[in-house]
XYZ file of C-alpha atoms in Angstrom:
684
model
C 20.557 -33.140 -8.265
C 17.356 -32.958 -10.282
C 15.441 -31.388 -7.359
C 18.193 -28.799 -6.896
C 17.974 -27.810 -10.592
C 14.178 -27.536 -10.311
C 14.584 -25.358 -7.220
C 17.100 -23.027 -8.888
C 14.960 -22.776 -12.016
C 11.886 -21.935 -9.976
C 13.686 -19.177 -8.049
C 15.066 -17.730 -11.303
C 11.602 -17.673 -12.913
C 10.077 -16.169 -9.770
C 12.587 -13.316 -9.833
C 11.886 -12.561 -13.482
C 8.122 -12.830 -13.299
C 6.448 -9.404 -12.999
C 3.694 -8.821 -10.500
C 0.368 -8.838 -12.297
C -2.401 -6.686 -10.859
C -6.008 -7.242 -11.735
C -8.752 -4.701 -11.662
C -12.014 -5.843 -10.154
C -13.953 -3.507 -12.399
C -12.854 -5.465 -15.449
C -14.632 -8.575 -14.232
C -17.296 -7.179 -11.949
C -19.011 -4.175 -13.465
C -21.234 -3.165 -10.557
C -20.007 -4.803 -7.358
C -21.349 -3.095 -4.244
C -19.041 -1.903 -1.486
C -19.772 -0.612 1.978
C -17.509 0.556 4.767
C -16.414 -1.561 7.718
C -15.925 -0.446 11.310
C -12.195 -0.165 10.517
C -12.937 2.400 7.810
C -12.079 0.038 4.954
C -14.202 -0.573 1.876
C -15.522 -4.127 1.836
C -17.618 -5.958 -0.707
C -21.201 -6.442 0.364
C -24.447 -7.838 -1.019
C -25.702 -6.488 -4.299
C -27.641 -3.289 -3.580
C -28.909 -2.575 -7.092
C -29.341 -4.515 -10.303
C -29.655 -3.070 -13.758
C -33.192 -2.702 -15.059
C -33.944 -0.406 -17.981
C -31.430 0.114 -20.764
C -32.351 2.403 -23.633
C -29.972 3.594 -26.320
C -32.668 4.307 -28.929
C -33.901 7.681 -27.727
C -31.920 9.636 -30.314
C -30.050 11.578 -27.657
C -26.988 13.625 -28.598
C -24.686 14.429 -25.686
C -27.324 14.518 -22.910
C -26.289 16.512 -19.835
C -28.930 16.395 -17.100
C -31.797 14.371 -15.599
C -34.690 15.351 -13.325
C -37.908 13.737 -12.059
C -41.086 15.777 -11.614
C -43.805 15.018 -9.046
C -45.521 12.671 -11.536
C -42.380 10.548 -11.955
C -41.816 11.770 -15.485
C -38.130 11.888 -16.323
C -36.802 15.081 -17.955
C -33.675 14.608 -20.048
C -31.624 17.553 -21.280
C -30.509 16.694 -24.827
C -27.853 19.349 -25.211
C -26.552 18.917 -28.774
C -29.713 17.674 -30.467
C -30.568 19.270 -33.843
C -34.098 18.919 -35.140
C -33.991 16.858 -38.379
C -36.828 18.934 -39.872
C -35.730 22.365 -38.668
C -31.993 22.838 -38.195
C -32.593 26.138 -36.377
C -34.040 24.217 -33.433
C -31.086 23.142 -31.361
C -31.224 21.303 -28.089
C -34.337 19.904 -26.464
C -35.861 18.681 -23.230
C -37.130 15.100 -23.528
C -39.950 13.964 -21.212
C -39.552 10.217 -20.781
C -42.179 7.837 -19.376
C -40.335 5.288 -17.231
C -43.301 2.910 -17.284
C -43.941 2.733 -21.033
C -40.220 3.365 -21.695
C -41.097 5.860 -24.411
C -40.742 9.581 -25.000
C -44.008 11.296 -24.015
C -43.170 14.719 -25.396
C -40.306 17.110 -25.919
C -39.695 20.779 -25.268
C -37.944 22.777 -27.998
C -37.496 26.502 -28.328
C -36.014 28.705 -30.974
C -33.788 30.459 -28.419
C -32.155 27.238 -27.233
C -28.496 26.884 -28.197
C -27.087 24.173 -25.925
C -29.256 23.624 -22.836
C -27.325 21.996 -20.005
C -29.304 22.009 -16.752
C -32.920 21.546 -15.723
C -35.217 21.879 -12.725
C -38.965 21.222 -12.514
C -41.038 22.787 -9.733
C -44.046 21.277 -7.972
C -46.239 23.380 -10.294
C -44.431 21.715 -13.216
C -42.732 24.958 -14.215
C -39.598 24.039 -16.153
C -36.336 25.944 -15.540
C -33.648 25.473 -18.208
C -30.043 26.667 -17.947
C -28.485 27.277 -21.372
C -24.809 28.341 -21.376
C -24.800 28.632 -25.178
C -27.631 31.166 -25.107
C -26.297 32.769 -21.898
C -29.807 32.623 -20.515
C -32.168 30.932 -18.106
C -35.541 29.982 -19.560
C -38.722 29.346 -17.587
C -41.644 27.448 -19.134
C -44.989 26.339 -17.775
C -46.199 22.740 -17.961
C -47.604 23.404 -21.441
C -44.189 24.572 -22.667
C -45.221 28.233 -22.847
C -42.295 30.576 -22.182
C -42.958 32.443 -18.942
C -39.693 34.294 -18.520
C -36.045 34.386 -19.450
C -33.100 35.833 -17.557
C -29.763 36.893 -18.963
C -26.679 38.344 -17.267
C -27.645 40.044 -13.978
C -27.572 43.818 -14.145
C -25.715 44.324 -10.893
C -22.285 45.709 -10.032
C -21.987 42.931 -7.431
C -21.948 40.339 -10.231
C -18.221 40.257 -11.030
C -18.149 38.074 -14.157
C -18.012 39.459 -17.683
C -20.131 36.620 -19.021
C -23.158 34.675 -17.842
C -23.186 31.057 -18.947
C -25.554 29.117 -16.653
C -24.938 25.373 -16.773
C -26.891 23.985 -13.767
C -29.972 25.278 -12.003
C -32.195 24.558 -8.978
C -35.064 26.449 -7.359
C -36.421 26.431 -3.800
C -40.070 26.776 -2.766
C -39.639 30.515 -2.231
C -38.735 30.995 -5.883
C -35.041 31.649 -5.203
C -32.977 30.436 -8.134
C -29.568 28.840 -7.552
C -27.270 28.758 -10.571
C -23.860 27.382 -11.471
C -22.145 29.238 -14.289
C -19.128 28.316 -16.384
C -15.997 29.846 -14.910
C -17.905 30.708 -11.742
C -15.136 30.495 -9.149
C -17.208 32.737 -6.883
C -19.553 29.831 -6.172
C -23.297 29.276 -6.344
C -25.162 32.305 -7.678
C -28.489 33.166 -6.073
C -31.161 35.026 -8.066
C -34.616 36.184 -7.027
C -37.740 34.889 -8.763
C -37.506 38.027 -10.920
C -33.921 37.254 -11.937
C -32.259 39.872 -9.716
C -28.789 39.062 -8.415
C -28.914 38.380 -4.660
C -25.287 37.403 -4.228
C -23.172 34.282 -3.961
C -24.989 31.721 -1.837
C -21.907 29.585 -1.143
C -18.356 29.205 -2.379
C -15.497 26.732 -2.092
C -12.231 27.413 -0.341
C -8.891 27.611 -2.093
C -7.003 24.321 -1.720
C -3.265 24.418 -1.006
C -0.987 21.424 -1.346
C 1.162 20.357 1.613
C 4.291 21.827 0.037
C 2.500 25.137 -0.557
C 1.326 25.230 3.057
C 4.905 24.676 4.257
C 6.177 27.439 1.972
C 3.405 29.765 3.120
C 4.297 29.099 6.767
C 7.928 30.055 6.268
C 6.977 33.089 4.174
C 4.790 34.251 7.064
C 7.667 33.721 9.516
C 9.934 36.068 7.593
C 7.154 38.554 6.943
C 6.872 38.108 3.190
C 3.735 37.684 1.122
C 3.087 34.265 -0.321
C 2.229 35.413 -3.826
C 0.588 32.351 -5.312
C -2.550 32.998 -7.312
C -4.977 30.110 -6.886
C -8.652 29.773 -7.586
C -11.044 27.597 -5.586
C -12.432 24.458 -7.244
C -15.771 25.080 -8.933
C -18.994 23.312 -8.044
C -19.876 20.554 -10.510
C -23.600 20.325 -9.729
C -26.334 21.309 -7.295
C -29.738 20.173 -6.112
C -32.598 21.604 -4.035
C -34.830 19.107 -2.232
C -38.479 19.365 -1.163
C -37.469 21.178 2.037
C -35.594 23.850 0.037
C -32.228 22.593 1.285
C -29.400 23.176 -1.185
C -26.924 20.369 -1.907
C -23.836 20.614 -4.082
C -20.937 18.594 -5.448
C -17.386 19.579 -6.306
C -15.030 17.633 -8.548
C -12.028 18.230 -6.306
C -8.819 16.399 -5.442
C -9.408 17.189 -1.766
C -11.774 14.767 0.042
C -13.187 17.574 2.195
C -16.340 19.257 0.970
C -16.896 17.344 -2.241
C -20.487 16.791 -1.105
C -22.165 19.635 0.758
C -25.496 20.161 2.433
C -25.918 23.895 2.917
C -27.826 25.681 5.628
C -29.609 28.964 4.919
C -26.295 30.837 5.244
C -24.677 28.582 2.640
C -22.458 26.823 5.207
C -21.867 23.090 4.825
C -23.479 21.061 7.627
C -22.657 17.614 6.236
C -18.841 17.525 6.661
C -18.586 14.521 4.361
C -15.130 13.142 3.525
C -16.052 9.875 1.761
C -16.712 10.552 -1.907
C -15.301 10.134 -5.389
C -12.997 12.702 -6.956
C -14.798 13.352 -10.249
C -18.311 13.985 -8.923
C -20.729 14.881 -11.696
C -24.187 15.032 -10.090
C -26.184 14.823 -6.866
C -29.804 13.894 -6.191
C -31.839 13.681 -2.972
C -35.034 11.644 -2.698
C -38.128 12.370 -0.595
C -36.644 10.451 2.370
C -33.487 12.547 2.383
C -31.265 9.794 0.944
C -28.373 11.373 -0.969
C -27.172 9.908 -4.273
C -24.052 11.033 -6.128
C -22.451 10.027 -9.398
C -18.889 10.316 -10.625
C -17.816 10.687 -14.220
C -16.009 7.349 -13.957
C -19.252 5.485 -13.255
C -19.388 5.164 -9.460
C -22.758 5.757 -7.792
C -22.595 6.428 -4.043
C -25.445 6.541 -1.553
C -25.564 8.376 1.802
C -28.126 8.884 4.550
C -29.695 12.297 5.162
C -26.992 12.916 7.782
C -24.159 12.074 5.419
C -23.515 8.571 6.755
C -21.955 6.454 4.053
C -24.232 3.559 3.003
C -22.582 1.959 -0.049
C -21.361 2.547 -3.580
C -21.430 0.520 -6.758
C -20.310 0.886 -10.358
C -17.351 0.205 -12.583
C -15.121 2.982 -11.286
C -13.418 3.451 -14.655
C -14.410 5.342 -17.771
C -14.192 2.763 -20.540
C -15.258 2.479 -24.146
C -17.374 -0.410 -25.316
C -20.959 -1.533 -25.000
C -20.839 -3.223 -21.609
C -23.941 -2.346 -19.640
C -22.956 -0.377 -16.547
C -19.597 0.755 -17.919
C -19.685 4.466 -18.673
C -17.567 6.710 -20.808
C -18.831 9.730 -18.888
C -21.597 9.345 -16.296
C -22.893 12.906 -16.469
C -26.107 12.786 -14.433
C -28.451 10.695 -12.303
C -31.996 11.008 -10.952
C -34.074 8.877 -8.598
C -37.741 8.001 -9.077
C -40.336 7.892 -6.284
C -39.877 4.103 -6.135
C -36.144 4.440 -5.544
C -35.035 3.417 -9.035
C -31.836 5.195 -10.069
C -31.670 6.483 -13.647
C -28.342 7.451 -15.161
C -27.253 8.939 -18.463
C -23.943 8.618 -20.319
C -22.790 11.858 -21.963
C -20.747 10.260 -24.750
C -22.632 6.996 -25.353
C -26.003 8.752 -24.913
C -27.763 5.781 -23.340
C -30.184 5.722 -20.430
C -29.616 3.052 -17.770
C -31.559 2.430 -14.568
C -30.908 0.381 -11.434
C -33.619 -1.115 -9.252
C -33.263 -1.881 -5.566
C -32.579 -5.360 -4.228
C -33.984 -6.771 -1.000
C -30.757 -5.756 0.757
C -30.994 -2.059 -0.143
C -34.748 -2.029 0.468
C -34.125 -3.175 4.046
C -31.509 -0.468 4.582
C -33.757 2.322 3.301
C -36.682 0.908 5.278
C -34.588 0.907 8.453
C -33.515 4.521 7.901
C -37.095 5.620 7.277
C -38.444 3.820 10.347
C -35.750 5.421 12.487
C -36.579 8.911 11.169
C -40.272 8.249 11.892
C -39.482 7.241 15.479
C -40.559 3.611 15.056
C -37.582 2.272 16.967
C -38.830 -1.250 17.705
C -39.512 -1.985 14.046
C -36.287 -0.245 13.051
C -34.365 -2.572 15.391
C -35.936 -5.591 13.739
C -35.066 -4.347 10.245
C -31.448 -3.531 11.087
C -31.008 -6.933 12.696
C -32.216 -8.379 9.403
C -29.649 -6.264 7.520
C -26.882 -7.785 9.635
C -27.875 -11.220 8.372
C -26.803 -10.018 4.911
C -23.582 -8.398 6.056
C -22.231 -8.718 9.606
C -19.481 -6.180 8.937
C -21.740 -3.294 7.885
C -20.820 -0.281 10.006
C -24.065 1.501 9.168
C -26.224 -1.300 10.599
C -24.378 -1.292 13.923
C -24.508 2.509 14.013
C -28.240 2.578 13.414
C -28.904 -0.119 16.007
C -26.863 1.873 18.513
C -28.785 5.074 17.747
C -32.063 3.189 18.013
C -31.167 1.885 21.465
C -30.128 5.382 22.550
C -33.601 6.691 21.706
C -35.079 3.698 23.526
C -32.852 4.681 26.497
C -31.227 1.252 26.488
C -27.741 2.693 26.804
C -25.860 -0.519 27.534
C -27.073 -2.101 24.299
C -26.302 1.145 22.512
C -22.722 0.964 23.808
C -22.438 -2.616 22.560
C -23.392 -1.713 18.994
C -21.396 1.518 18.895
C -18.359 -0.464 20.004
C -18.937 -2.891 17.123
C -19.171 0.022 14.683
C -16.277 1.815 16.432
C -18.380 4.940 16.646
C -16.638 6.538 19.575
C -18.622 9.768 19.544
C -21.986 8.086 20.124
C -20.429 5.431 22.384
C -19.251 8.264 24.614
C -22.771 9.683 24.811
C -24.238 6.302 25.754
C -21.455 5.620 28.273
C -22.106 8.997 29.930
C -25.633 7.849 30.767
C -24.487 4.410 31.944
C -21.763 5.934 34.110
C -24.225 8.326 35.734
C -26.344 5.367 36.804
C -23.257 3.520 38.061
C -22.214 6.536 40.120
C -25.674 6.745 41.692
C -25.494 3.058 42.596
C -21.950 3.135 43.987
C -22.028 6.422 45.944
C -23.572 4.839 49.075
C -21.013 2.022 48.967
C -18.182 4.522 48.476
C -19.243 6.689 51.415
C -19.687 3.612 53.603
C -16.204 2.401 52.670
C -14.655 5.792 53.457
C -16.420 5.835 56.813
C -15.184 2.314 57.591
C -11.628 3.293 56.659
C -11.862 6.337 58.904
C -13.019 4.220 61.813
C -10.280 1.655 61.157
C -7.663 4.413 61.069
C -8.885 5.733 64.407
C -8.773 2.268 65.958
C -5.243 1.682 64.688
C -4.069 4.979 66.162
C -5.470 3.993 69.541
C -3.860 0.546 69.336
C -0.568 2.112 68.247
C -0.709 4.492 71.201
C -1.504 1.777 73.765
C 0.856 -0.951 72.518
C 4.196 -1.305 70.731
C 2.931 -3.919 68.254
C 2.356 -1.551 65.330
C 5.486 0.445 66.142
C 7.543 -2.725 65.861
C 5.872 -3.615 62.558
C 6.544 -0.153 61.105
C 10.137 -0.287 62.321
C 10.574 -3.655 60.613
C 9.175 -2.252 57.366
C 11.456 0.790 57.529
C 14.416 -1.484 58.105
C 13.577 -3.455 54.981
C 13.184 -0.231 53.013
C 16.762 0.640 53.905
C 17.927 -2.259 51.756
C 20.280 -0.787 49.136
C 18.332 -1.477 45.938
C 14.969 -0.556 47.453
C 16.510 2.609 48.837
C 17.780 3.523 45.368
C 14.368 2.843 43.873
C 12.745 5.100 46.482
C 15.411 7.751 45.846
C 13.069 9.133 43.173
C 11.105 10.776 46.024
C 14.150 12.900 46.866
C 14.637 13.823 43.198
C 10.990 14.878 42.870
C 11.136 16.983 46.027
C 14.689 18.340 45.659
C 15.771 17.788 42.021
C 18.916 19.919 42.193
C 20.316 18.112 45.223
C 19.092 14.764 43.917
C 21.043 15.051 40.660
C 24.015 16.584 42.477
C 24.283 13.379 44.519
C 24.368 11.407 41.239
C 27.095 13.732 39.938
C 29.164 13.081 43.063
C 28.707 9.320 42.650
C 26.804 8.840 45.889
C 23.933 7.327 43.910
C 25.678 4.986 41.530
C 23.749 1.712 41.429
C 22.288 0.328 38.183
C 19.474 -1.807 39.578
C 17.052 1.074 40.239
C 17.718 2.860 36.905
C 17.324 -0.426 35.033
C 14.082 -1.058 36.930
C 12.700 2.344 35.890
C 13.814 1.854 32.304
C 11.967 -1.484 32.109
C 8.985 -0.045 34.009
C 8.905 2.736 31.426
C 8.762 0.154 28.656
C 5.956 -1.800 30.329
C 4.032 1.430 30.964
C 4.539 2.586 27.386
C 3.299 -0.723 25.945
C 0.345 -0.706 28.356
C -0.542 2.852 27.393
C -0.251 2.051 23.689
C -2.279 -1.158 23.749
C -4.615 -1.105 26.750
C -6.438 2.214 26.943
C -10.217 2.347 27.178
C -12.220 1.906 23.981
C -12.814 5.637 23.557
C -9.085 6.349 23.586
C -7.703 3.152 22.027
C -7.933 4.297 18.417
C -5.661 1.551 17.035
C -6.706 -2.036 17.742
C -4.089 -4.146 19.493
C -4.041 -6.665 16.631
C -2.935 -3.852 14.315
C -0.070 -2.795 16.570
C 3.379 -4.072 15.708
C 4.841 -5.069 19.078
C 8.298 -5.481 17.563
C 8.174 -1.856 16.440
C 7.216 -0.802 19.965
C 10.157 -2.707 21.421
C 12.625 -1.388 18.881
C 11.199 2.112 19.066
C 11.345 2.395 22.844
C 14.758 0.870 23.420
C 16.280 2.553 20.371
C 15.019 5.908 21.628
C 16.200 5.308 25.189
C 19.530 3.699 24.438
C 20.117 5.969 21.464
C 19.552 9.083 23.570
C 21.867 7.866 26.340
C 24.671 6.824 24.002
C 24.419 9.766 21.606
C 24.161 12.225 24.481
C 27.333 10.690 25.894
C 29.124 11.201 22.567
C 27.859 14.768 22.238
C 28.757 15.760 25.800
C 32.164 14.135 25.431
C 33.113 16.693 22.783
C 31.502 19.608 24.618
C 33.517 19.296 27.854
C 30.931 17.296 29.763
C 32.223 15.605 32.926
C 29.648 12.805 33.343
C 30.183 9.354 31.877
C 27.642 7.135 30.203
C 26.748 5.477 33.545
C 25.603 8.750 35.122
C 23.732 9.749 31.977
C 21.896 6.419 32.086
C 21.014 6.857 35.782
C 19.813 10.453 35.263
C 17.727 9.553 32.222
C 16.045 6.640 34.027
C 15.109 8.685 37.087
C 13.880 11.566 34.908
C 11.547 9.144 33.146
C 9.455 8.471 36.281
C 6.939 11.377 35.989
C 6.168 10.279 32.444
C 5.695 6.681 33.636
C 3.309 7.771 36.369
C 1.353 10.036 34.008
C 0.743 7.406 31.319
C -0.258 4.805 33.911
C -2.773 7.250 35.414
C -3.970 8.197 31.920
C -4.401 4.533 31.003
C -6.570 3.927 34.067
C -8.601 7.117 33.556
C -9.190 6.262 29.892
C -11.424 3.397 31.024
C -13.702 5.777 32.934
C -13.573 9.056 31.007
C -15.775 10.153 28.109
C -14.620 12.060 25.054
C -15.774 15.300 26.674
C -13.221 14.610 29.414
C -10.403 13.659 27.046
C -8.711 16.970 27.864
C -7.902 15.735 31.377
C -6.393 12.489 30.070
C -4.300 14.349 27.507
C -3.311 16.997 30.047
C -2.023 14.369 32.489
C 0.185 12.839 29.776
C 1.386 16.264 28.692
C 2.143 17.262 32.287
C 4.117 14.078 32.908
C 6.036 14.475 29.648
C 6.986 18.083 30.390
C 7.940 17.202 33.954
C 10.211 14.404 32.763
C 11.778 16.683 30.169
C 12.471 19.367 32.759
C 14.010 16.802 35.108
C 16.158 15.425 32.306
C 17.242 18.934 31.284
C 18.050 19.946 34.868
C 19.766 16.638 35.602
C 21.945 16.879 32.472
C 22.886 20.430 33.349
C 23.969 19.438 36.877
C 25.786 16.164 36.159
C 27.680 17.673 33.202
C 28.387 20.955 35.024
C 26.880 22.902 32.093
C 24.967 26.117 31.905
C 21.485 26.080 30.360
C 22.596 27.217 26.882
C 25.160 24.456 26.481
C 22.660 21.852 27.742
C 20.052 23.064 25.239
C 22.513 22.816 22.338
C 23.613 19.320 23.352
C 19.967 18.278 23.701
C 19.035 19.511 20.244
C 22.003 17.795 18.649
C 21.301 14.597 20.587
C 17.635 14.669 19.567
C 18.514 15.117 15.892
C 20.945 12.209 15.860
C 18.504 10.036 17.848
C 15.742 10.626 15.287
C 18.127 9.675 12.484
C 19.054 6.512 14.391
C 15.394 5.545 14.864
C 14.673 6.051 11.162
C 17.643 3.854 10.206
C 16.594 1.116 12.643
C 12.984 1.128 11.425
C 14.145 1.022 7.810
C 16.391 -1.942 8.572
C 13.534 -3.672 10.388
C 11.222 -3.186 7.402
C 13.852 -4.376 4.946
C 14.723 -7.459 6.996
C 11.034 -8.260 7.501
C 10.398 -8.097 3.741
C 13.424 -10.269 2.994
C 12.334 -12.864 5.569
C 8.778 -12.894 4.174
C 10.087 -13.338 0.642
C 12.378 -16.223 1.639
C 9.586 -17.956 3.569
C 7.188 -17.585 0.634
C 9.776 -19.010 -1.762
C 10.465 -21.960 0.547
C 6.749 -22.694 0.962
C 6.149 -22.482 -2.781
C 9.114 -24.757 -3.502
C 7.890 -27.289 -0.956
C 4.429 -27.194 -2.515
C 5.722 -27.716 -6.067
C 8.575 -30.162 -5.425
C 7.062 -32.322 -2.716
């Protein structure tokens, strides 16, 4: 009795206890995460550790960071007011990262609220000041060289000019982001003349807006929704004059861009934070981004995701590494990342660990063409993290350049990089074809000779004739004959289904065989395609859902079609509908079996043929089913089409209900099992 009371009490408490979720960022400020081959973020070795922390620089709402060629750090102190001269507002602080002191500062009477900075190789300083509505250019001695205000051009379509971020290429072209600049990145000449918009973002529509727009287009009406594209949040120009940009957008596409000379994005990155605040590119092409919430992400020069670290939440307090607003970052020549908090006004840097040093070393060696040493380094990286997708990718690419395509395939398979795996497999397959062609031709010749010999033997003796007659006699067995009846349906579908309508083909063994064969083929196609085409791993496939899905769809269609045709003057019963549906399924069965086999030999460039075979089989089966239903029900095409549409709608509803019930039952069973296990653990 006592154990029963304990059990009931435990269940009651369990039902009342809320689920408590913990946030990793509350306990682990700067955990490092990378991406696995399955596309999931996984915790990895620490890539950076905090180094310098300085909150005593007297900064007031700093907004930007930049390193010059001497590794001096320029800090834009936007809201600073000189304590001795209140007319001097804003300043540029030059910070020595070695002595950890301010070396000098740039102030100017025309500054109002400087926001962005760029320093050229000649140490010319470009300052974007939205408060002053100007761009200022100083030499290394802080002498004012030039200043640009609103461009005097009819092509510039904004009433105001408030530059907030700035970058300059080696040709002197100035790239500017302005407040309210929905047109995109402004490009000015070295003389300040407006050259146009270098690049712009696209307008983002929600899914519901896209659906509405589609239907508006169908009825010929304008979809009058005024939307503006998201604005760029920052930009950067590297040593090769390549322009990079970030966008604080809700859409994952195009948040980080690497622009070609026409302003088109060539990075196509989709892995980034939403609230991106800054971007920086080091001399090796490594891309660093920061988000306002405190996440720092690192990418290769090609946009491959390496890792990210940081708190991920904007929080108050004095915890090192927890930001209120991470506004900017910059990277020194040694790879040390410096960050600045807009609200807390502190400077914080992160130095590389052995793990990140190995990764950057491996990337550099690969870019330099030192593939043997790169292989050694990436193998060392895998000792730190055996699930790092980047390491397997880089090893695969290294082996491709070493023309060791089989090893390349091995590592691309581990990283699930199907694009590069396909390239490596193409080379391996070419060699296999060269090796097997002589054997293939020899086999064909041998078969030809054997065929000729058999024809002679068959002509001279009755042995083979008797054997063939015996086989034909066995094929006349009722069930085998019904199975082979599909040949007549394929060749003469109208007559084939007419015989079913007349009841001359009425057995259930053959239709049941094809129904089960369809299930086996469907499961095989879903779980056993070649690596390039098997996108979902078999361990992630719910076999129960496959079983329920297939048989619910098949049985649901047969039964619902019977109900629908019963009220629309159809003459065929459920037995004939079942037989017709099973026979009509055969082209689809054949197509997915062929596609499954081909998927083990085709590359991604040949995926069209695999997909076309499946599509052809599906359409063929549908046409057979449509024609068969028309004949066995004695319908015309219009009535058959209406019954099909109604049947399809009700079948979809049935599948949804079944899947919902499966999910609900599965959750209930899991809950009961967990309760039982917990009770056993506590009571016993």
